[in-house]
Every structure is written in C-alpha cells, then in structure tokens.
XYZ file of C-alpha atoms in Angstrom:
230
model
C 156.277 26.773 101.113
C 154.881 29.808 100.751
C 151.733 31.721 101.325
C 150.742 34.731 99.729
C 147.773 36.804 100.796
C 146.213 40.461 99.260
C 143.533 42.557 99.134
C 142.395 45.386 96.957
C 141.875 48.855 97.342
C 139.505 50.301 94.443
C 140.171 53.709 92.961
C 137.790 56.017 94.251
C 138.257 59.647 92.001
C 135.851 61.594 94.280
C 137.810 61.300 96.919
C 141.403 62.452 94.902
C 141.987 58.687 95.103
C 143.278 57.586 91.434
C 145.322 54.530 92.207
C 143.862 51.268 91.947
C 145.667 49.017 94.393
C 146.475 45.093 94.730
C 148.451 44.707 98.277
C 149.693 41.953 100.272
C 152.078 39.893 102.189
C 153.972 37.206 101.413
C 154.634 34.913 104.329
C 156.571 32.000 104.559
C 154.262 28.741 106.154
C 156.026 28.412 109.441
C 155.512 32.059 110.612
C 151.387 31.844 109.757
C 151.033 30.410 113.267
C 153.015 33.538 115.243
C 151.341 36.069 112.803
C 148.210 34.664 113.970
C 148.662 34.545 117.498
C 149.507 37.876 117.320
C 146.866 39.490 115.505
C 144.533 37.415 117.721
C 146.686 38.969 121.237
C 145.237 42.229 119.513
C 141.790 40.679 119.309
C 141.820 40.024 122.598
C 143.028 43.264 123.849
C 140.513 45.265 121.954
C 137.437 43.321 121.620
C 137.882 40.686 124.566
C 137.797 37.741 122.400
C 140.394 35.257 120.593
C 136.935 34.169 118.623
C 137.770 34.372 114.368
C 133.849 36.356 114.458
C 132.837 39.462 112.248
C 132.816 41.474 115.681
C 136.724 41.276 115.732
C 137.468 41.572 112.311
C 141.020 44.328 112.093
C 138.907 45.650 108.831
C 141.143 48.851 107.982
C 139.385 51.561 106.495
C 136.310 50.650 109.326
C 138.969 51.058 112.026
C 140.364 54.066 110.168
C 136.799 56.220 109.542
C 135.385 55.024 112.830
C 132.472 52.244 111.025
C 131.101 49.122 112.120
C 132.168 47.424 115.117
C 134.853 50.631 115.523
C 131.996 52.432 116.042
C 132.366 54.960 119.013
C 135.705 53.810 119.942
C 138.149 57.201 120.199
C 140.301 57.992 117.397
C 143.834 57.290 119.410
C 142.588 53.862 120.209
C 141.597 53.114 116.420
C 144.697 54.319 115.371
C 146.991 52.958 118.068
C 145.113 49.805 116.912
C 146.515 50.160 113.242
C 150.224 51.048 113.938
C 150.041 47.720 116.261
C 148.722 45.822 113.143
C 151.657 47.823 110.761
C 154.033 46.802 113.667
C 153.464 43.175 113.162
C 153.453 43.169 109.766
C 156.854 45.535 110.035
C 158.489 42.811 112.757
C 158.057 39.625 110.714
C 161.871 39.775 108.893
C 160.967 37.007 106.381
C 157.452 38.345 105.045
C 157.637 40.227 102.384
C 155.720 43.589 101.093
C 154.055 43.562 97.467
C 151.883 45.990 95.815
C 150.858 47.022 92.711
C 149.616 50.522 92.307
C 147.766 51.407 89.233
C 146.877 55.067 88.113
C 143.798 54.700 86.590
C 143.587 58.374 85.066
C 146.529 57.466 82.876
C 145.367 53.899 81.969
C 143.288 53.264 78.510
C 140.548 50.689 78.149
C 138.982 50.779 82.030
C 140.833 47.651 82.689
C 142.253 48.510 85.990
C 141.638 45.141 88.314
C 143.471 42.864 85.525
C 146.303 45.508 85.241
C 147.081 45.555 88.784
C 146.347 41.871 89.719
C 148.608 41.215 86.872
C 151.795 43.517 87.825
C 150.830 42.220 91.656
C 151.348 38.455 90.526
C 154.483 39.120 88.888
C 156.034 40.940 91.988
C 154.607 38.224 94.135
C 156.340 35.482 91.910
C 159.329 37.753 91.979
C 159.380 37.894 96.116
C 159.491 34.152 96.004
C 162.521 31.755 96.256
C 163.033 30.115 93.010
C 163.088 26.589 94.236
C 159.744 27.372 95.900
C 156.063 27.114 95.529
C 153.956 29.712 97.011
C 149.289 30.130 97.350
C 147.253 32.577 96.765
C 144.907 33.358 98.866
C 142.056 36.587 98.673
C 138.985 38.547 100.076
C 136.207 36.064 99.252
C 134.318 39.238 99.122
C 136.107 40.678 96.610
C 133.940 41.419 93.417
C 136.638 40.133 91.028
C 136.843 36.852 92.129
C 135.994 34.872 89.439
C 138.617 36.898 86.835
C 141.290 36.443 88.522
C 140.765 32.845 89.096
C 140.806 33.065 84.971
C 143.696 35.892 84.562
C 146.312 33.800 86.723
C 145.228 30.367 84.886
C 146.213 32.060 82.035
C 149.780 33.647 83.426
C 149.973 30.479 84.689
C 150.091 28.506 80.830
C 151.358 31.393 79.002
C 152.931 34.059 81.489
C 151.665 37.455 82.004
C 150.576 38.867 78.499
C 153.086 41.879 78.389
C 156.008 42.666 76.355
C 158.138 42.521 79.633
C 155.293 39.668 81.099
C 157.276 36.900 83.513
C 156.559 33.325 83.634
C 154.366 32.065 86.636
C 156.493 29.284 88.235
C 156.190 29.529 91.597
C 152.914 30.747 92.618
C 150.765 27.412 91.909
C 147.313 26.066 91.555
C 144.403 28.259 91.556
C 143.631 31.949 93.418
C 142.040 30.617 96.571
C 139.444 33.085 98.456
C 138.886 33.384 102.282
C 136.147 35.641 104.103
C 138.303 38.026 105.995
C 137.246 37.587 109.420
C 137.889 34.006 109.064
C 141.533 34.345 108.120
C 144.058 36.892 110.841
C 146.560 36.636 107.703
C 143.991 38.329 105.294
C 143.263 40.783 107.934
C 146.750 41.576 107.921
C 146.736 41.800 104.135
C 143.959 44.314 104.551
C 145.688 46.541 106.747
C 148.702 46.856 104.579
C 146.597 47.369 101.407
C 145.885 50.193 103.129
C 148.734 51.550 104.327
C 150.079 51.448 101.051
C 146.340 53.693 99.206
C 147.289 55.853 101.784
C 150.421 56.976 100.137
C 148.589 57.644 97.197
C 145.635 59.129 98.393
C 144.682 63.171 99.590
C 143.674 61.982 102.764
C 143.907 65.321 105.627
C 142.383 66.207 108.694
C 143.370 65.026 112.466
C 142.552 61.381 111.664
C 145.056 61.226 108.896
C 147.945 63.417 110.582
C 147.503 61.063 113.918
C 147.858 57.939 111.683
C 150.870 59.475 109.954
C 152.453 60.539 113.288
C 151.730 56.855 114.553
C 153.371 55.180 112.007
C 156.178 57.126 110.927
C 158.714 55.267 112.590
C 157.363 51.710 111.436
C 159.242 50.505 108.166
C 156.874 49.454 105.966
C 158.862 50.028 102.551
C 157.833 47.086 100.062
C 160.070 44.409 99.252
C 158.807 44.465 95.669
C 156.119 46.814 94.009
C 154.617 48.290 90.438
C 153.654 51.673 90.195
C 152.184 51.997 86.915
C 152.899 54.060 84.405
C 156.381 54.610 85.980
C-alpha cells in the first residue's frame, strides 16, 4: 500500500513564474511513521513542540520569504530549516519524486490545474508497483478541490482523456484532502512542490543563492515527472 501526497504551486507571471506545478511524494505505508517522526524531530528543534498546531506548520514559501510564524527568524536558520526538510525527503530510498510542470504561456484554453493534475496522476500511477494500490491525499486548502475529486473519477472510469492518456489502476478511491498542519507528510509534499517551482522560477537575491548553496548537494531529481509542452 501506497500513499501518495501533493501540493500545488500556482503560476504566478508577475513574478517570471510561468509554470503551473502539481508536486509530491509517493511513500510507501510503512515509512509514514519514520517520515513523521522526523519532520516532527524538526518541529521540535525549531519551534519547541512535537504538537501537529498551525504554529509549527514546515509551510515552504512562509519559511522561504520570512512570513507567518517564520517571522523574524534569520535567513540561515529558515533555510537550514528547508535543506533539513529536502534532506528527509532526499534520505527516504523507497519514496518517490513526481511532478508535473505546466507552462502556462504555451497552453490554450486557461485550463492549467486539470492539465497538470492530470499529467501528475499519470506519473503518480506510473511510480506505483503494478500489483499495488496507492491514496491520494491533498491541501484541504487547495482551491481546486472539488475538480479534481471529479477529474480523477473520471481517469478513474475512462483513463486520462489524452491521445497518449494511461489507465488509472492503481491509484484508488477518491482524492482525499488534509489541512496541512495536520498532516507532517503533506508538509513534506509542500516543501518539495517547492523545490521543484524553484527550478522554474527567476527567483535571485541572497535568499535564493543561500537556498541554492544549501541544497546543492541534496539529490532531489524526480523519479517520474511531465514538463509540458516538452
């Protein structure tokens, strides 16, 4: 069995980010217990408490821009705090990296959440054992909620509705949605989502050449990913 949690990263064009993104990590059931212990060792380091609370939430781009609860903490510590988070994620052999990375300048009709959920489900089905089953599991907060709960009932009867589509065998049931700071795992998800915007993003300045410096030595290369229209 199988669990796979994502998160999204919107396109945002004024800031020379063009790429919608659909992220996340698919992780077999008996590692969620380690992964979780682990984020919540980091919990406990930075915000003295093991407590699943908003106040020690590993929220990524709040860590990353100093917002929130990261508020006033120095820029080393927020993004020593990351590359420990991209360490984990890097350590766990048998999880495995999926994205789907959208370029919504080149993409016709506006439709860029279904696009990338879509080419996300597919790599996620394709990162999965055939003789298993596998969740989904999302940002409750996410805005899309409700269409993708429709999009992956439909990959699920008919496959995904492309001339190369895939059937949808093992990735079963229904999309499931978490609030973040109640689930380490979508935390996790969050942090790699991104990681992986910030390879297609303009991002400069101190904060962003720290990060980079941080993390260059953490393999982080996906297991299986869509960049679209490549």
């Amino acid at each position: 069995m199988f669990v796979t949690y994502f998160d999204e990263v919107k396109a945002m064009p004024q800031n020379g980010q063009n790429h919608y993104i659909v992220a996340g990590l698919v992780v077999p059931a008996d590692m969620i217990g380690q992964l979780e212990t682990a984020v919540t060792d980091l919990s406990e380091k930075y915000f003295n408490t093991r407590e699943l609370i908003t106040g020690s939430e590993f929220h990524a781009s709040h860590c990353y821009f100093g917002k929130s609860h990261f508020k006033g903490k120095p820029v080393a510590e927020r993004v020593e705090m990351l590359a420990e988070l991209l360490k984990i994620i890097s350590n766990a052999e048998r999880v495995k990296r999926v994205y789907a990375a959208i370029d919504t300048d080149k993409l016709w009709g506006g439709n860029a959440p279904e696009v990338a959920f879509q080419h996300f489900v597919e790599r996620a089905e394709m990162a999965i054992p055939s003789d298993a089953a596998a969740l989904l599991i999302g940002d409750l907060d996410d805005q899309q909620a409700h269409n993708m709960v429709r999009e992956f009932q439909r990959y699920r009867q008919h496959g995904t509705p492309t001339r190369w589509g895939i059937n949808i065998k093992s990735l079963v049931d229904s999309v499931h949605f978490c609030r973040s700071h109640h689930s380490r795992l979508l935390q996790l998800a969050d942090v790699y989502a991104f990681h992986v915007a910030g390879n297609f993003s303009t991002r400069t300045g101190y904060i962003a050449e720290k990060f980079a410096e941080t993390k260059k030595d953490i393999n982080l290369f996906p297991h299986r990913y869509k960049e679209w229209p490549k």
